[in-house]
Short mmCIF file of C-alpha atoms and ligand atoms in Angstrom, two decimals:
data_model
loop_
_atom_site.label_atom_id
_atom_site.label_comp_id
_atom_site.label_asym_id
_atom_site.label_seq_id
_atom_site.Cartn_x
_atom_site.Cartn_y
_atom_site.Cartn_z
CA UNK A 825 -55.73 132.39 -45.10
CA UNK A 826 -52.72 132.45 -42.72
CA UNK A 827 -49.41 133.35 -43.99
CA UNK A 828 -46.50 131.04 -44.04
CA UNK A 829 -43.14 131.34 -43.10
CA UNK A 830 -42.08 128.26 -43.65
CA UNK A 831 -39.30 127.87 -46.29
CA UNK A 832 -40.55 127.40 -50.34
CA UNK A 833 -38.86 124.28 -50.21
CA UNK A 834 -41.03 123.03 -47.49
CA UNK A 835 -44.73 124.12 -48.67
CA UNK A 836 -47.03 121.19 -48.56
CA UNK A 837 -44.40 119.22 -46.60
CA UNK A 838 -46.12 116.77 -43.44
CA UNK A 839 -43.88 116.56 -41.03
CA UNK A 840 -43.15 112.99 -39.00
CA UNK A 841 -46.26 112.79 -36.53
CA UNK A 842 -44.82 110.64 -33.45
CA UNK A 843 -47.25 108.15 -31.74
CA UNK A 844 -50.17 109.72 -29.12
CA UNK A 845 -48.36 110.86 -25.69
CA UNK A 846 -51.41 111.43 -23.36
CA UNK A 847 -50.80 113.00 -20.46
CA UNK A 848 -49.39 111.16 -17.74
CA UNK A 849 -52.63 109.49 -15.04
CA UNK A 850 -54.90 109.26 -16.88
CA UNK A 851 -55.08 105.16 -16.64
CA UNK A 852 -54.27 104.85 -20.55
CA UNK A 853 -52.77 101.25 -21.79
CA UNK A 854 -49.94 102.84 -23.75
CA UNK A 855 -48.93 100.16 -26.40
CA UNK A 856 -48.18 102.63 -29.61
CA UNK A 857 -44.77 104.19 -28.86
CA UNK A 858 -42.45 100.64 -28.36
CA UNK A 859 -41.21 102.21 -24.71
CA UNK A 860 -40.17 100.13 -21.80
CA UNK A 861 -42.78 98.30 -19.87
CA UNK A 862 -40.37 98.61 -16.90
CA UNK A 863 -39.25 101.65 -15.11
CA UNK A 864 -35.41 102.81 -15.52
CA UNK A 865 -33.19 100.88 -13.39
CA UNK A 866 -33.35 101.83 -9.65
CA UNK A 867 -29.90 102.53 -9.98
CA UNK A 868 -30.10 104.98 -12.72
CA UNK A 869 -32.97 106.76 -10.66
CA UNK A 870 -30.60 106.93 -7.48
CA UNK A 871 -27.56 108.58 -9.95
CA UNK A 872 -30.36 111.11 -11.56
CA UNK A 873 -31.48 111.86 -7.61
CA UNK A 874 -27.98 112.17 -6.81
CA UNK A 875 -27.49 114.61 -10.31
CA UNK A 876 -29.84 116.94 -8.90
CA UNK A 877 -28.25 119.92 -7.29
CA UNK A 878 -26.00 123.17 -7.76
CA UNK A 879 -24.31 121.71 -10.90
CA UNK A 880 -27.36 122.28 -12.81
CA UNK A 881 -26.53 125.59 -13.20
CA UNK A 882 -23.57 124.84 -15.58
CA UNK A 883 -23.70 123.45 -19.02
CA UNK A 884 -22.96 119.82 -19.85
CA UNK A 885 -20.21 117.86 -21.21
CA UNK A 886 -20.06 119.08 -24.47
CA UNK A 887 -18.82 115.40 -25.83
CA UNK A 888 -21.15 113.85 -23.00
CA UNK A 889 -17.56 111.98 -22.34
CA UNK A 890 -18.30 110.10 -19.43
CA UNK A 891 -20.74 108.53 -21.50
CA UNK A 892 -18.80 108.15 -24.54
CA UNK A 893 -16.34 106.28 -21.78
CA UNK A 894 -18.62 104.02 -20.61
CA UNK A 895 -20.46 102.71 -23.86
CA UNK A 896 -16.85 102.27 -25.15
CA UNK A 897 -16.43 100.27 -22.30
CA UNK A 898 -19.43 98.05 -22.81
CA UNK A 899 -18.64 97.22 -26.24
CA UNK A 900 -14.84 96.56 -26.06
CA UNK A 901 -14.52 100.30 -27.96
CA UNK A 902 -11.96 103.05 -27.63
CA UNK A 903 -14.51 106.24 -27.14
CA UNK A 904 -13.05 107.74 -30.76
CA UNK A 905 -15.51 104.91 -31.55
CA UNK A 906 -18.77 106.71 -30.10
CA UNK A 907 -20.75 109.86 -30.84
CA UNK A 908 -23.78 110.78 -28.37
CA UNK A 909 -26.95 112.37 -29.74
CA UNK A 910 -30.44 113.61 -28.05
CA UNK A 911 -31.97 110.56 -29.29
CA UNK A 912 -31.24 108.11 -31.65
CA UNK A 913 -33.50 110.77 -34.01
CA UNK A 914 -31.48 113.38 -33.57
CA UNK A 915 -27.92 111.20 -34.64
CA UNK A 916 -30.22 110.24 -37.66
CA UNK A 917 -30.45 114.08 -38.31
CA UNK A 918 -26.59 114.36 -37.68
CA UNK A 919 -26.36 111.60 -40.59
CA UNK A 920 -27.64 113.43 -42.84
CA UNK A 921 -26.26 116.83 -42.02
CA UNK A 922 -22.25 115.00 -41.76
CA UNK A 923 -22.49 112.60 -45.13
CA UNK A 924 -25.26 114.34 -47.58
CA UNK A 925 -24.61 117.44 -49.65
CA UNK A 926 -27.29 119.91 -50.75
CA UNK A 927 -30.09 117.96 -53.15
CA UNK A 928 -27.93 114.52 -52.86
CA UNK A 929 -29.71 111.27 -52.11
CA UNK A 930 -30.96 109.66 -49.11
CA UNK A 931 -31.67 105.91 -49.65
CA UNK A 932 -33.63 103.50 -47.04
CA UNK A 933 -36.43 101.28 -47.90
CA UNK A 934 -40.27 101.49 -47.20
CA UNK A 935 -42.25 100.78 -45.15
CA UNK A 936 -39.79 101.73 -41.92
CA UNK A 937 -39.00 104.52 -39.70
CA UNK A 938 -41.37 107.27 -41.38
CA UNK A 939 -38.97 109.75 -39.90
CA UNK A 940 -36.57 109.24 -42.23
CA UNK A 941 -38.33 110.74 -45.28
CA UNK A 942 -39.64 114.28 -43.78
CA UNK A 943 -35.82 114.69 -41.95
CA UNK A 944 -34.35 114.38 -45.34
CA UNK A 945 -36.41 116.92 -46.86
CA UNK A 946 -36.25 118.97 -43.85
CA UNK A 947 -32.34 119.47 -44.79
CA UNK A 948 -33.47 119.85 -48.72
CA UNK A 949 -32.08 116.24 -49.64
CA UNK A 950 -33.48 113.31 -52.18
CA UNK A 951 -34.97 110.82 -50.36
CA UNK A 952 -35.19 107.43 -52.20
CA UNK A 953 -37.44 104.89 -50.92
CA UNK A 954 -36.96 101.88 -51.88
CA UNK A 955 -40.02 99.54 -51.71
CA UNK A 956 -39.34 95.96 -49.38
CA UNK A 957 -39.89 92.62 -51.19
CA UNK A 958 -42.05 90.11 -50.21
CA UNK A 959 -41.79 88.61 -46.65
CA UNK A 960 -40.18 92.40 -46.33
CA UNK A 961 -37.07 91.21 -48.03
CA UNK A 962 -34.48 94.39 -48.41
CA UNK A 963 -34.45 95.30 -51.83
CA UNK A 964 -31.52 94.36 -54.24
CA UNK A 965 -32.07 98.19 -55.55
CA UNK A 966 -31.33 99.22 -52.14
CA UNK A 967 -27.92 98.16 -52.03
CA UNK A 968 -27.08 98.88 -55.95
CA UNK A 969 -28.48 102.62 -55.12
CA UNK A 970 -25.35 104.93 -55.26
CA UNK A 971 -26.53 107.18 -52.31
CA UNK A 972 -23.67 108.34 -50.22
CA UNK A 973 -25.66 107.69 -47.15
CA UNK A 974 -28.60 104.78 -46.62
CA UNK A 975 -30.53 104.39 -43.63
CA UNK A 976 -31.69 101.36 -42.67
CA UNK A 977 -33.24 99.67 -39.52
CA UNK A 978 -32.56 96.19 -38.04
CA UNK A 979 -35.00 94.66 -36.79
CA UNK A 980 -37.09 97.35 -38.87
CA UNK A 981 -40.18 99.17 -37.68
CA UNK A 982 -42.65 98.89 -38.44
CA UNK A 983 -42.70 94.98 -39.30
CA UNK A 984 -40.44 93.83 -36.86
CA UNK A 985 -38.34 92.23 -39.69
CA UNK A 986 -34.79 90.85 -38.79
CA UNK A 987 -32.53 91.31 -41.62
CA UNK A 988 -29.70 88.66 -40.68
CA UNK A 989 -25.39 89.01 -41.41
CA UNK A 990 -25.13 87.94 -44.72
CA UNK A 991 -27.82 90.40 -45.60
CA UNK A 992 -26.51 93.83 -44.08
CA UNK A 993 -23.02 92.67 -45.21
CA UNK A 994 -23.59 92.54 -48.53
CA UNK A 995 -25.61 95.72 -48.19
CA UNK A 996 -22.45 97.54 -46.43
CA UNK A 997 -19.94 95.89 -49.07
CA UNK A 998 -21.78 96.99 -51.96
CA UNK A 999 -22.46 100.45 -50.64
CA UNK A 1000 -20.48 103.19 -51.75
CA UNK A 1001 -21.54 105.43 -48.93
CA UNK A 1002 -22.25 105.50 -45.57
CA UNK A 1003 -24.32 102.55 -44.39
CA UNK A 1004 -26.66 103.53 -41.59
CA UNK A 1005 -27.81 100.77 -39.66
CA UNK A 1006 -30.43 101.56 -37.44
CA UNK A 1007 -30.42 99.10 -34.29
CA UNK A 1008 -32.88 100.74 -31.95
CA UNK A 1009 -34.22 97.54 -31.25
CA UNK A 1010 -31.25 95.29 -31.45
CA UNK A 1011 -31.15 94.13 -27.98
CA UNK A 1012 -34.62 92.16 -28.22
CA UNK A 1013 -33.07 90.81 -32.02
CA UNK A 1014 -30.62 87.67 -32.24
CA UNK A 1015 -27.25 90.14 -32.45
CA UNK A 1016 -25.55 92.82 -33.28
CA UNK A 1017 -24.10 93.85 -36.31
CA UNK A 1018 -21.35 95.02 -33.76
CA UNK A 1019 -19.16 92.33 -35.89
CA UNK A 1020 -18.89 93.96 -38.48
CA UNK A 1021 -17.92 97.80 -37.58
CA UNK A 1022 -14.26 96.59 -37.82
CA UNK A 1023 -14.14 95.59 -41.24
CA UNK A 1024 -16.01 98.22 -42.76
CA UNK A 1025 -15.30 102.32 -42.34
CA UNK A 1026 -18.43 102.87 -43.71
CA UNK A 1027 -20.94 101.23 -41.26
CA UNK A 1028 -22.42 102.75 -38.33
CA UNK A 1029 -24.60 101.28 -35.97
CA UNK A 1030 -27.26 103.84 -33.90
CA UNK A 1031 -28.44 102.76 -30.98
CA UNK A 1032 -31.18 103.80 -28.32
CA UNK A 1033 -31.42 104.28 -24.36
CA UNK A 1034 -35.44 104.47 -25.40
CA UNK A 1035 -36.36 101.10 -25.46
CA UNK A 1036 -34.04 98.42 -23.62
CA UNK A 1037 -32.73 101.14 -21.39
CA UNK A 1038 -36.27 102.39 -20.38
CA UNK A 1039 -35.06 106.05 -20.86
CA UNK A 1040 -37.49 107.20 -23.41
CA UNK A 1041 -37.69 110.63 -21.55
CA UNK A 1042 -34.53 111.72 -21.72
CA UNK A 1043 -33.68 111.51 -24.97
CA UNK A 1044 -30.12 109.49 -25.20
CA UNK A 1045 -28.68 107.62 -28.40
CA UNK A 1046 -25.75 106.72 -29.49
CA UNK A 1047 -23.61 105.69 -32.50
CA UNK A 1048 -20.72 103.65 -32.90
CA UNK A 1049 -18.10 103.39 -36.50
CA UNK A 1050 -14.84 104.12 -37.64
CA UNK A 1051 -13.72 107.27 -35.76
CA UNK A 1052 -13.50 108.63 -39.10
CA UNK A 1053 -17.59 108.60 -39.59
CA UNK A 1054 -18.01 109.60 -35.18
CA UNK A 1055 -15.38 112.97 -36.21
CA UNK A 1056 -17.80 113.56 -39.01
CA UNK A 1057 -21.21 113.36 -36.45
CA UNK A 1058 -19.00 115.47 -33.73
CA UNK A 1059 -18.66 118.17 -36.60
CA UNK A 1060 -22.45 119.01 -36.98
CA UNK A 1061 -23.48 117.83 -33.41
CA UNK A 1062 -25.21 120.79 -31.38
CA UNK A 1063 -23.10 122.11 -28.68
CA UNK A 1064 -24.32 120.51 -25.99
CA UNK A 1065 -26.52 117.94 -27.12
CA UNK A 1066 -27.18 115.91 -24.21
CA UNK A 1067 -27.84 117.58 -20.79
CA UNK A 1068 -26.29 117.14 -17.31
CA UNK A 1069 -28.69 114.29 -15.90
CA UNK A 1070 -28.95 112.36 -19.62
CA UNK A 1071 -25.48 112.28 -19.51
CA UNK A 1072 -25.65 110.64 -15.89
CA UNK A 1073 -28.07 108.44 -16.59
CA UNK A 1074 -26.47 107.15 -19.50
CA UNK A 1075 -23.78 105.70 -17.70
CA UNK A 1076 -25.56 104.23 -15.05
CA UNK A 1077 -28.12 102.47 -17.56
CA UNK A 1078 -24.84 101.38 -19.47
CA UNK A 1079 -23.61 100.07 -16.29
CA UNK A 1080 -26.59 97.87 -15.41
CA UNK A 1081 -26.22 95.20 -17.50
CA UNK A 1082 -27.88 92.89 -15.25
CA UNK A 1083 -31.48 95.14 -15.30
CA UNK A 1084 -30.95 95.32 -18.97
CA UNK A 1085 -30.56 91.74 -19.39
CA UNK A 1086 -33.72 90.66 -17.06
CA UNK A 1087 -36.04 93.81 -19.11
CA UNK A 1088 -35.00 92.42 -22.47
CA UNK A 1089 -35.81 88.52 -21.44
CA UNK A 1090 -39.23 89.56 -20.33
CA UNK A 1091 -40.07 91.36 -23.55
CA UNK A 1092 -39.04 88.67 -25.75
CA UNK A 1093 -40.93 86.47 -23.68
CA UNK A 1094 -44.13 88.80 -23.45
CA UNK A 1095 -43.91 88.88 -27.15
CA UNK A 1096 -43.91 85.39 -27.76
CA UNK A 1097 -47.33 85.21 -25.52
CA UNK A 1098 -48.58 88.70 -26.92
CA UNK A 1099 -48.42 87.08 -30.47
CA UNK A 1100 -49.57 83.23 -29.89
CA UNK A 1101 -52.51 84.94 -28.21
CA UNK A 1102 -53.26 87.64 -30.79
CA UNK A 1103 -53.18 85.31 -33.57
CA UNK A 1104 -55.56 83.13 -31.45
CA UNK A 1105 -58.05 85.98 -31.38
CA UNK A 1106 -57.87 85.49 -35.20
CA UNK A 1107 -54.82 88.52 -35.96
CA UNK A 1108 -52.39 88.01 -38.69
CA UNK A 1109 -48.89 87.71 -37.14
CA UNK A 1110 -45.61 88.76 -38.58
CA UNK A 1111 -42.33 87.33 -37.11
CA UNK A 1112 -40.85 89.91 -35.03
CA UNK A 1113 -37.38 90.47 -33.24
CA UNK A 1114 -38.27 93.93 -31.90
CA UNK A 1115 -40.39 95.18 -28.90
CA UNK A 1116 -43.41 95.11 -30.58
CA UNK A 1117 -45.46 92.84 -32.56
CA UNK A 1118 -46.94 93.64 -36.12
CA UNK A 1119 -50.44 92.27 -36.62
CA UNK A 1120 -53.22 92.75 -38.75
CA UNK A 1121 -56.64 92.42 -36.89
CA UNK A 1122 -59.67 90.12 -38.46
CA UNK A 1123 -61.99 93.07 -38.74
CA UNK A 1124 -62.00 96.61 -39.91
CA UNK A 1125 -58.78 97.93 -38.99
CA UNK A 1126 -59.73 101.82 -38.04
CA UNK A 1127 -63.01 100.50 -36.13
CA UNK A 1128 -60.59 98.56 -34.23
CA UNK A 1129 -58.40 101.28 -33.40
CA UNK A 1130 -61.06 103.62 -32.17
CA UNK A 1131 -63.01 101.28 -30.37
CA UNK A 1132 -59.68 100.44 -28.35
CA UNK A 1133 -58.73 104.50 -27.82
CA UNK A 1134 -62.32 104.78 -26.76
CA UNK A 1135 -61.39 101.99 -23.97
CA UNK A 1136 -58.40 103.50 -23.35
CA UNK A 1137 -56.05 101.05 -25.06
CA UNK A 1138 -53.35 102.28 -27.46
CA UNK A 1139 -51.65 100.78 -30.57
CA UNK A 1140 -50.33 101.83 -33.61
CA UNK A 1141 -52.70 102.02 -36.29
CA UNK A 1142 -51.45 102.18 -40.42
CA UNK A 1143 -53.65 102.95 -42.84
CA UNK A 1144 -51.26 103.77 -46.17
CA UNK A 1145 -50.50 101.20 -48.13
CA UNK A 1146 -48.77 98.43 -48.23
CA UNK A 1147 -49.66 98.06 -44.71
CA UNK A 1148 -53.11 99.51 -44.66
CA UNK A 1149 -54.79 97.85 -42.13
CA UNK A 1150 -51.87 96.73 -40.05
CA UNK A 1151 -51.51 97.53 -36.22
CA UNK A 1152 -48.12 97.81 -34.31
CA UNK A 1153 -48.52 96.99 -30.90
CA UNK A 1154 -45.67 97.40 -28.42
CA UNK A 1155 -44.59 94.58 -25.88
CA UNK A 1156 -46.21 95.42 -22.43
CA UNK A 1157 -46.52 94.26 -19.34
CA UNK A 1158 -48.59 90.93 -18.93
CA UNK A 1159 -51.18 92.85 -17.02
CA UNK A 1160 -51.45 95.54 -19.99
CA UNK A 1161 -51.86 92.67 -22.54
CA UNK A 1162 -54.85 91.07 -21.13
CA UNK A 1163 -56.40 94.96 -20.75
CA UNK A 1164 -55.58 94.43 -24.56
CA UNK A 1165 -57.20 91.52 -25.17
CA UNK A 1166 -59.89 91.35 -23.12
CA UNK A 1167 -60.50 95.28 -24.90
CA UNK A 1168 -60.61 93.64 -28.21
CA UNK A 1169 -63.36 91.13 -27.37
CA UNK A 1170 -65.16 93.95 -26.57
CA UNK A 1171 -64.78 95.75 -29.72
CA UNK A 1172 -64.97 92.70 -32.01
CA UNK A 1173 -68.17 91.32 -30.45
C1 LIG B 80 -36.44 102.60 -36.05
C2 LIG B 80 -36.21 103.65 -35.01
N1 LIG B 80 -35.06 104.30 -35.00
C3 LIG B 80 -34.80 105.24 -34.11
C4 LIG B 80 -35.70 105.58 -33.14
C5 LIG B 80 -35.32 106.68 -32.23
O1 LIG B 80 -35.53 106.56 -30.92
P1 LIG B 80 -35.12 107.69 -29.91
O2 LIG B 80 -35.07 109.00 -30.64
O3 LIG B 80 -36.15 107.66 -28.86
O4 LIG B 80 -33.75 107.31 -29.41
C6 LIG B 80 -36.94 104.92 -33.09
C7 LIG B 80 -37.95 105.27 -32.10
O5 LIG B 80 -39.00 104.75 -31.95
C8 LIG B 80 -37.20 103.93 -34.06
O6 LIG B 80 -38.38 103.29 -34.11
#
């Protein structure tokens, strides 16, 4: 029996397992992680080119402030309105370690980001799921829960569900605490909740270079909210939590609005094809405003998944309830969706 020197507070605990990264050429059809199906912009690959050299050799930005500068820009900010974090996971983590005290709770509902529930108890928190209603309605509980800090995801993951305005502002009104709202996949959803940052100090919106910015590998997020809630991230941020050529290529990917704006019109379009032609192989189809549909498959779920992996093909697979059964598959390429399809003939003959 090996011994463990993990923490008491930690024994039995099962960590967040991200999705399957094979290694790179081996021919797989990655559809399980929700990256880009396009490359970064050309013109953030000529800035990280240009990045390359004798400045490597000193440490970053510690506020990453030309990016700070830039998103501010973007979004009609002042940069007091932006924090930076190694991901949007990490400024998740920063949440809780800025606006939680020892044992307190952590509120978000279920099913969504299955990070959120291992990071809490990671820092020793309470983490309060509260169960989605039908159609994945957000809980009334949800907002009535007095937790000074609720994370919550719109469009959510895994269902894809678009919680619209009135919704998250009666959420953030009612909420005594921090309001978290998770927009990782906001630019393939009808808006922003961008609106309402100015009328509520206790909202803050965290956002993703992973997905519409095609930067998955270098790990940039951001959050924007009252500079009162970005001081509190900046407190417990790691010293230099973005590196030289993330904070480069955040600006230039900030920048290119035009090669954000084409990547996001072809995945909304992909996923309107992806899902007519899914359901037409017989797949339950939820309504989705993210980069990835959420479908459940006519046959055996698990014999589904495998027989894919074995063809190379990968989804996300869930088999804990209430979506037992239920694949996420992320918006591709058109060529990488009929590898997809014409897979799952094979495996549902
Ligand atoms: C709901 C949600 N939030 C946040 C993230 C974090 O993304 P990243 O750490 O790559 O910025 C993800 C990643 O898939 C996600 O699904």
């Amino acid at each position: 029996m090996p011994q463990s020197f993990l923490k008491r507070a930690l024994s039995g605990f099962t960590p967040y397992t991200p999705g399957l990264q094979p290694p790179d050429g081996e021919g797989w059809t990655k559809l399980n992680t929700n990256e880009s199906p396009w490359p970064p912009s050309p013109k953030v690959l000529a800035a990280l080119h240009a990045a390359i050299g004798e400045n490597l050799r000193l440490y970053p930005s510690p506020l990453a402030e030309p990016a700070r500068e830039a998103i501010a820009r973007e979004f009609g900010l002042t940069p007091d309105w932006v924090a930076m974090g190694n991901g949007g996971d990490e400024l998740i983590a920063m949440c809780l370690r800025a606006f939680v005290g020892a044992g307190e709770r952590v509120a978000f509902p279920t099913p969504s980001y299955p990070l959120y529930e291992p990071e809490a108890l990671m820092y020793e928190l309470t983490p309060i799921a509260h169960p989605l209603g039908e159609g994945w309605a957000l809980p009334d509980s949800l907002a009535a829960d007095e937790a000074p800090l609720k994370l919550v995801a719109n469009p959510n993951s895994p269902t894809g569900t678009w919680y619209p305005r009135p919704v998250i502002e009666d959420l953030v009104r009612r909420s005594r605490g921090v309001v978290a709202l998770d927009e990782a996949y906001v630019d393939f959803a009808p808006e922003t909740r961008l609106d309402l940052l100015h009328e509520h100090a206790n909202l803050l919106l965290l956002r993703t270079l992973s997905k519409s910015g095609a930067l998955a590998g270098l790990r940039i997020g951001y959050a924007l909210g009252h500079p009162d809630l970005i001081r509190a991230l900046d407190v417990v941020k790691d010293s230099y939590n973005l590196d030289r050529l993330a904070i480069v290529a955040a600006v230039a990917a900030i920048e290119d609005r035009d090669y954000r704006r084409r990547l996001v019109e072809h995945v909304v379009n992909e996923r309107d094809w992806l899902a007519e032609s899914l359901a037409g192989a017989g797949f339950t189809v939820a309504p989705s405003a993210a980069n990835f549909v959420f479908v459940r498959p006519p046959a055996p779920a698990g014999e589904v998944f495998e027989g894919l992996k074995a063809r190379k093909v990968l989804v996300r697979h869930y088999d804990r309830e209430p979506i037992a059964g239920w694949f996420r598959v992320t918006v591709g390429t058109r060529e990488q969706h009929e590898r997809l399809l014409s897979a799952l003939q094979e495996v549902m003959a």
